[in-house]
Amino acid sequence: METQLKKGLLDAYVLAILKNNDTYGYELFINVTKSISVSESTLYPILRRLEALACLTTYNVEHNGRLRKYYKITELGITRLEEYQVQCREMKEIINFILN
């Protein structure tokens, strides 16, 4: 898949997962890789970028004596996800046309 398209889809995918539940990085990685082939070295920069854009916020939770960094979608992240959803619906129409 073309790199830029995949990057945009990954942003949307991550935000969609986080809209349902806060989660920590590795759990998020497992959920993403169920649908999209991606490495951890690809996912974590996306998380940092989305956090820098104020689409995500983070907090720490202790688990077995260690801190886990949890990611939480922000209101701005929800707005951005809604924008991605509109774009995806448009792409879906184009893809359906191409495939048929």
Tab-separated table of C-alpha atoms in Angstrom:
chain	number	residue	atom	x	y	z
A	1	MET	CA	0.000	0.000	0.000
A	2	GLU	CA	1.250	3.489	-0.796
A	3	THR	CA	3.060	4.888	2.262
A	4	GLN	CA	1.208	8.207	2.658
A	5	LEU	CA	-2.195	6.551	2.349
A	6	LYS	CA	-1.239	3.918	4.911
A	7	LYS	CA	0.081	6.623	7.271
A	8	GLY	CA	-3.231	8.488	7.130
A	9	LEU	CA	-5.185	5.302	7.653
A	10	LEU	CA	-3.035	4.422	10.647
A	11	ASP	CA	-3.763	7.793	12.239
A	12	ALA	CA	-7.488	7.214	11.773
A	13	TYR	CA	-7.263	3.612	12.960
A	14	VAL	CA	-5.429	4.569	16.151
A	15	LEU	CA	-7.907	7.340	16.922
A	16	ALA	CA	-10.837	4.978	16.289
A	17	ILE	CA	-9.427	2.402	18.708
A	18	LEU	CA	-8.829	5.047	21.356
A	19	LYS	CA	-12.324	6.466	20.954
A	20	ASN	CA	-13.618	3.221	22.466
A	21	ASN	CA	-11.081	2.803	25.278
A	22	ASP	CA	-7.871	4.239	26.636
A	23	THR	CA	-5.051	1.770	26.110
A	24	TYR	CA	-1.324	1.346	26.513
A	25	GLY	CA	1.124	1.155	23.635
A	26	TYR	CA	1.665	-2.584	23.310
A	27	GLU	CA	-2.048	-3.389	23.581
A	28	LEU	CA	-2.698	-0.776	20.908
A	29	PHE	CA	0.006	-2.351	18.728
A	30	ILE	CA	-1.664	-5.778	19.070
A	31	ASN	CA	-5.060	-4.318	18.098
A	32	VAL	CA	-3.662	-2.452	15.086
A	33	THR	CA	-1.727	-5.454	13.772
A	34	LYS	CA	-4.906	-7.534	13.712
A	35	SER	CA	-5.880	-5.516	10.627
A	36	ILE	CA	-2.809	-3.699	9.335
A	37	SER	CA	0.761	-4.919	8.964
A	38	VAL	CA	2.832	-2.417	10.932
A	39	SER	CA	5.877	-2.535	13.182
A	40	GLU	CA	6.192	-1.037	16.646
A	41	SER	CA	8.820	1.315	15.215
A	42	THR	CA	6.115	2.688	12.922
A	43	LEU	CA	3.345	2.917	15.511
A	44	TYR	CA	5.126	4.769	18.305
A	45	PRO	CA	6.123	7.775	16.155
A	46	ILE	CA	2.465	8.018	15.092
A	47	LEU	CA	1.430	8.103	18.744
A	48	ARG	CA	4.010	10.801	19.512
A	49	ARG	CA	2.879	12.867	16.509
A	50	LEU	CA	-0.808	12.562	17.439
A	51	GLU	CA	0.083	13.581	20.980
A	52	ALA	CA	2.065	16.594	19.686
A	53	LEU	CA	-0.985	17.573	17.607
A	54	ALA	CA	-3.106	17.418	20.804
A	55	CYS	CA	-5.202	14.558	19.411
A	56	LEU	CA	-4.038	12.325	22.263
A	57	THR	CA	-3.043	12.763	25.855
A	58	THR	CA	-1.205	10.294	28.060
A	59	TYR	CA	-1.184	9.167	31.652
A	60	ASN	CA	0.672	6.466	33.579
A	61	VAL	CA	-0.783	3.486	35.443
A	62	GLU	CA	1.233	1.150	37.620
A	63	HIS	CA	1.066	-2.498	36.567
A	64	ASN	CA	3.136	-5.203	38.305
A	65	GLY	CA	5.478	-2.592	39.762
A	66	ARG	CA	6.057	-0.837	36.418
A	67	LEU	CA	4.415	2.170	34.840
A	68	ARG	CA	2.388	1.735	31.676
A	69	LYS	CA	1.825	4.764	29.490
A	70	TYR	CA	-1.828	4.936	28.495
A	71	TYR	CA	-3.132	6.917	25.544
A	72	LYS	CA	-6.457	8.760	25.623
A	73	ILE	CA	-8.173	10.537	22.735
A	74	THR	CA	-8.905	14.243	23.231
A	75	GLU	CA	-11.819	16.317	21.945
A	76	LEU	CA	-9.543	17.511	19.149
A	77	GLY	CA	-8.725	13.872	18.395
A	78	ILE	CA	-12.437	13.045	18.175
A	79	THR	CA	-12.938	15.945	15.775
A	80	ARG	CA	-10.006	14.739	13.664
A	81	LEU	CA	-11.413	11.194	13.677
A	82	GLU	CA	-14.751	12.516	12.420
A	83	GLU	CA	-12.890	14.291	9.586
A	84	TYR	CA	-11.099	11.021	8.743
A	85	GLN	CA	-14.444	9.205	8.726
A	86	VAL	CA	-15.844	11.620	6.132
A	87	GLN	CA	-12.741	11.152	3.991
A	88	CYS	CA	-12.924	7.366	4.367
A	89	ARG	CA	-16.552	7.302	3.246
A	90	GLU	CA	-15.534	9.214	0.127
A	91	MET	CA	-12.624	6.823	-0.478
A	92	LYS	CA	-14.940	3.862	0.041
A	93	GLU	CA	-17.116	5.062	-2.844
A	94	ILE	CA	-14.061	5.378	-5.082
A	95	ILE	CA	-12.718	1.976	-4.059
A	96	ASN	CA	-16.100	0.317	-4.627
A	97	PHE	CA	-16.216	1.858	-8.105
A	98	ILE	CA	-12.707	0.606	-8.912
A	99	LEU	CA	-13.398	-2.896	-7.624
A	100	ASN	CA	-16.659	-3.205	-9.513
